[in-house]
CSV table of C-alpha atoms in Angstrom, one decimal:
chain,number,residue,atom,x,y,z
A,1,MET,CA,0.0,0.0,0.0
A,2,ALA,CA,1.5,3.3,-1.0
A,3,LYS,CA,1.5,6.2,1.3
A,4,ASP,CA,-1.3,8.1,-0.2
A,5,SER,CA,-2.8,11.2,1.4
A,6,SER,CA,-6.2,10.0,0.4
A,7,TYR,CA,-6.3,7.4,3.2
A,8,PRO,CA,-6.8,8.5,6.8
A,9,SER,CA,-3.8,8.5,9.1
A,10,TRP,CA,-5.1,5.6,11.2
A,11,VAL,CA,-5.3,3.4,8.1
A,12,ARG,CA,-1.7,4.2,7.1
A,13,GLU,CA,-0.5,3.5,10.7
A,14,LEU,CA,-2.4,0.2,10.7
A,15,HIS,CA,-0.7,-1.1,7.5
A,16,SER,CA,2.7,0.2,8.4
A,17,PRO,CA,3.3,-0.2,12.2
A,18,PRO,CA,6.1,1.7,13.8
A,19,ASN,CA,9.5,0.1,14.2
A,20,PRO,CA,10.0,-1.7,17.5
A,21,LYS,CA,12.2,0.3,19.9
A,22,SER,CA,15.5,-1.3,20.8
A,23,LYS,CA,16.3,-2.2,24.4
A,24,SER,CA,19.0,0.5,24.7
A,25,ALA,CA,16.7,3.2,23.2
A,26,SER,CA,14.0,2.6,25.8
A,27,SER,CA,13.5,5.6,28.0
A,28,ILE,CA,11.8,3.5,30.7
A,29,GLN,CA,14.1,2.3,33.4
A,30,ASP,CA,13.8,-1.0,35.1
A,31,PRO,CA,12.0,-0.9,38.4
A,32,PRO,CA,14.0,-0.9,41.6
A,33,GLY,CA,15.3,-4.4,42.5
A,34,PHE,CA,14.9,-5.8,39.0
A,35,SER,CA,17.8,-6.9,37.0
A,36,ALA,CA,17.5,-8.6,33.6
A,37,SER,CA,20.4,-10.9,34.3
A,38,ALA,CA,18.8,-12.3,37.5
A,39,THR,CA,15.7,-13.3,35.7
A,40,GLY,CA,17.7,-15.3,33.2
A,41,LYS,CA,19.5,-17.1,36.0
A,42,ARG,CA,16.2,-17.9,37.7
A,43,ALA,CA,14.8,-19.4,34.5
A,44,ALA,CA,17.9,-21.5,34.1
A,45,LEU,CA,17.8,-22.7,37.7
A,46,ALA,CA,14.1,-23.5,37.4
A,47,LYS,CA,14.8,-25.7,34.3
A,48,GLN,CA,17.6,-27.5,36.1
A,49,GLN,CA,15.8,-28.2,39.4
A,50,THR,CA,13.3,-31.0,39.5
A,51,ARG,CA,10.8,-31.3,42.3
A,52,THR,CA,11.5,-34.0,44.7
A,53,PRO,CA,8.5,-36.1,45.9
A,54,PRO,CA,7.6,-35.5,49.5
A,55,THR,CA,8.7,-38.0,52.1
A,56,PRO,CA,6.0,-40.1,53.9
A,57,GLU,CA,6.7,-38.1,57.1
A,58,GLU,CA,6.0,-34.8,55.2
A,59,THR,CA,2.8,-36.3,53.7
A,60,ASP,CA,1.6,-37.4,57.2
A,61,ILE,CA,2.3,-33.9,58.6
A,62,LEU,CA,0.3,-32.3,55.8
A,63,LYS,CA,-2.6,-34.8,56.3
A,64,ILE,CA,-2.6,-34.0,60.1
A,65,LYS,CA,-2.7,-30.2,59.3
A,66,LYS,CA,-5.6,-30.7,56.8
A,67,SER,CA,-7.5,-32.8,59.2
A,68,TRP,CA,-7.2,-30.1,61.9
A,69,GLU,CA,-8.7,-27.6,59.3
A,70,VAL,CA,-11.6,-30.0,58.8
A,71,ALA,CA,-12.0,-30.5,62.6
A,72,LEU,CA,-12.1,-26.7,63.3
A,73,ALA,CA,-14.5,-25.9,60.4
A,74,PRO,CA,-17.6,-26.2,62.6
A,75,ALA,CA,-16.1,-23.8,65.1
A,76,LYS,CA,-15.6,-21.2,62.3
A,77,GLN,CA,-19.4,-21.4,61.6
A,78,LEU,CA,-20.4,-20.9,65.2
A,79,PRO,CA,-20.2,-17.0,65.2
A,80,MET,CA,-22.2,-16.8,62.0
A,81,ASN,CA,-24.8,-19.2,63.2
A,82,ALA,CA,-25.1,-17.4,66.5
A,83,ILE,CA,-25.7,-14.0,64.8
A,84,MET,CA,-28.2,-15.6,62.5
A,85,MET,CA,-30.1,-17.1,65.4
A,86,TYR,CA,-30.1,-13.8,67.2
A,87,MET,CA,-31.3,-11.9,64.2
A,88,SER,CA,-34.1,-14.4,63.3
A,89,GLY,CA,-35.9,-13.6,66.5
A,90,ASN,CA,-37.8,-15.8,69.0
A,91,SER,CA,-41.1,-15.9,67.3
A,92,LEU,CA,-42.4,-18.9,65.4
A,93,GLN,CA,-42.1,-18.0,61.7
A,94,ILE,CA,-41.0,-20.0,58.7
A,95,PHE,CA,-37.6,-18.3,58.5
A,96,SER,CA,-36.7,-19.0,62.1
A,97,ILE,CA,-38.0,-22.6,61.9
A,98,MET,CA,-35.9,-23.2,58.8
A,99,MET,CA,-32.8,-21.7,60.5
A,100,VAL,CA,-33.2,-23.9,63.6
A,101,PHE,CA,-33.7,-26.9,61.3
A,102,MET,CA,-30.5,-26.2,59.5
A,103,LEU,CA,-28.7,-25.6,62.9
A,104,PHE,CA,-29.7,-29.1,64.0
A,105,LYS,CA,-29.3,-30.8,60.7
A,106,ASN,CA,-25.7,-29.9,59.9
A,107,PRO,CA,-24.1,-30.9,63.2
A,108,ILE,CA,-26.0,-34.1,63.4
A,109,GLN,CA,-24.9,-35.0,59.8
A,110,GLY,CA,-21.3,-34.1,60.8
A,111,LEU,CA,-21.5,-36.3,63.9
A,112,LEU,CA,-22.8,-39.3,61.9
A,113,GLN,CA,-20.1,-38.9,59.2
A,114,THR,CA,-17.1,-38.3,61.5
A,115,ASN,CA,-15.2,-41.3,60.4
A,116,GLN,CA,-15.9,-40.7,56.7
A,117,MET,CA,-14.7,-37.1,57.0
A,118,PHE,CA,-11.3,-38.2,58.3
A,119,ALA,CA,-10.9,-41.5,56.3
A,120,LYS,CA,-8.8,-39.8,53.6
A,121,TYR,CA,-6.4,-38.4,56.1
A,122,GLU,CA,-5.9,-41.5,58.2
A,123,THR,CA,-2.9,-43.7,57.7
A,124,PRO,CA,-1.3,-46.3,59.9
A,125,ARG,CA,1.2,-43.7,61.1
A,126,THR,CA,-1.4,-40.9,61.8
A,127,LYS,CA,-4.0,-43.1,63.4
A,128,SER,CA,-2.7,-42.4,66.9
A,129,LYS,CA,-3.0,-38.7,66.4
A,130,MET,CA,-6.4,-38.7,64.7
A,131,TRP,CA,-8.4,-39.5,67.8
A,132,VAL,CA,-7.7,-36.0,69.2
A,133,VAL,CA,-8.7,-34.4,65.9
A,134,LYS,CA,-11.9,-36.4,65.8
A,135,ALA,CA,-12.7,-35.5,69.4
A,136,VAL,CA,-12.3,-31.8,68.6
A,137,TYR,CA,-14.5,-32.2,65.6
A,138,VAL,CA,-17.2,-34.0,67.7
A,139,LEU,CA,-16.9,-31.3,70.4
A,140,MET,CA,-17.4,-28.5,67.9
A,141,ASN,CA,-20.5,-30.2,66.5
A,142,LEU,CA,-21.9,-30.6,70.0
A,143,VAL,CA,-21.3,-26.9,70.7
A,144,ALA,CA,-23.3,-26.2,67.5
A,145,LEU,CA,-26.1,-28.4,68.8
A,146,ALA,CA,-26.0,-26.6,72.1
A,147,LEU,CA,-26.5,-23.3,70.1
A,148,GLY,CA,-29.6,-24.9,68.5
A,149,ILE,CA,-30.9,-26.0,71.9
A,150,TRP,CA,-30.4,-22.5,73.2
A,151,LYS,CA,-32.4,-21.1,70.2
A,152,VAL,CA,-35.2,-23.6,70.6
A,153,ASN,CA,-35.4,-22.8,74.3
A,154,GLY,CA,-35.6,-19.1,73.5
A,155,MET,CA,-38.4,-19.7,71.1
A,156,GLY,CA,-40.3,-21.4,73.9
A,157,LEU,CA,-40.4,-24.9,72.3
A,158,LEU,CA,-38.6,-26.7,75.1
A,159,PRO,CA,-40.8,-27.8,78.0
A,160,THR,CA,-38.7,-26.3,80.8
A,161,THR,CA,-41.4,-24.6,82.9
A,162,ARG,CA,-44.0,-26.1,85.3
A,163,SER,CA,-46.8,-24.9,83.1
A,164,ASP,CA,-45.6,-27.1,80.3
A,165,TRP,CA,-46.4,-30.2,82.3
A,166,LEU,CA,-49.8,-29.4,83.7
A,167,ALA,CA,-51.5,-32.3,82.0
A,168,TRP,CA,-49.5,-34.7,84.2
A,169,GLU,CA,-50.0,-32.7,87.4
A,170,THR,CA,-52.4,-34.2,90.0
A,171,GLN,CA,-54.8,-31.9,91.7
A,172,ARG,CA,-53.7,-31.0,95.3
A,173,GLU,CA,-55.9,-32.0,98.2
A,174,PRO,CA,-56.3,-29.1,100.5
A,175,LEU,CA,-55.6,-29.6,104.2
A,176,GLU,CA,-58.5,-27.4,105.3
A,177,ARG,CA,-61.6,-26.0,103.7
A,178,ALA,CA,-63.2,-22.7,104.4
A,179,ILE,CA,-67.0,-22.5,103.9
A,180,LEU,CA,-68.8,-19.2,103.9
A,181,THR,CA,-72.0,-19.0,105.8
A,182,PHE,CA,-74.4,-16.1,106.0
């Protein structure tokens, strides 16, 4: 395409891009701490180094750390659940009933699936340390259940007062009777 003045300038620039600037002609300096030679060395080192597989001891340590994360997960949900229970109120509405249902359902499921949750982290070498992790997991789920019981009591659904058991009360026999006479 010939440089003709009949074409707009953007068309001319599109078909004939500017020459690339050389590295020495660049007016932009490297950022502090950057050196072009260091990046070349790192790339060469990265190609030379191969990743060594982890030892069984390192793998067991990682499995124990991950199992602790799983065991403490219910504890991380407790503040959120407590705030949600407080905000839902103590009246019997569909929202508060669903919240209480979920507050009971999740810990009960967690308690029933305790061994399945930790099966992938358990090895013969970590079996002796896993019972502590499982105990913490069970304890955190029991605390979540206690939060649910607190909420149900606040809603008035637990029979904790004497008036809740009036059907089974026997009528008292008075020791004396007062009879009015006129």
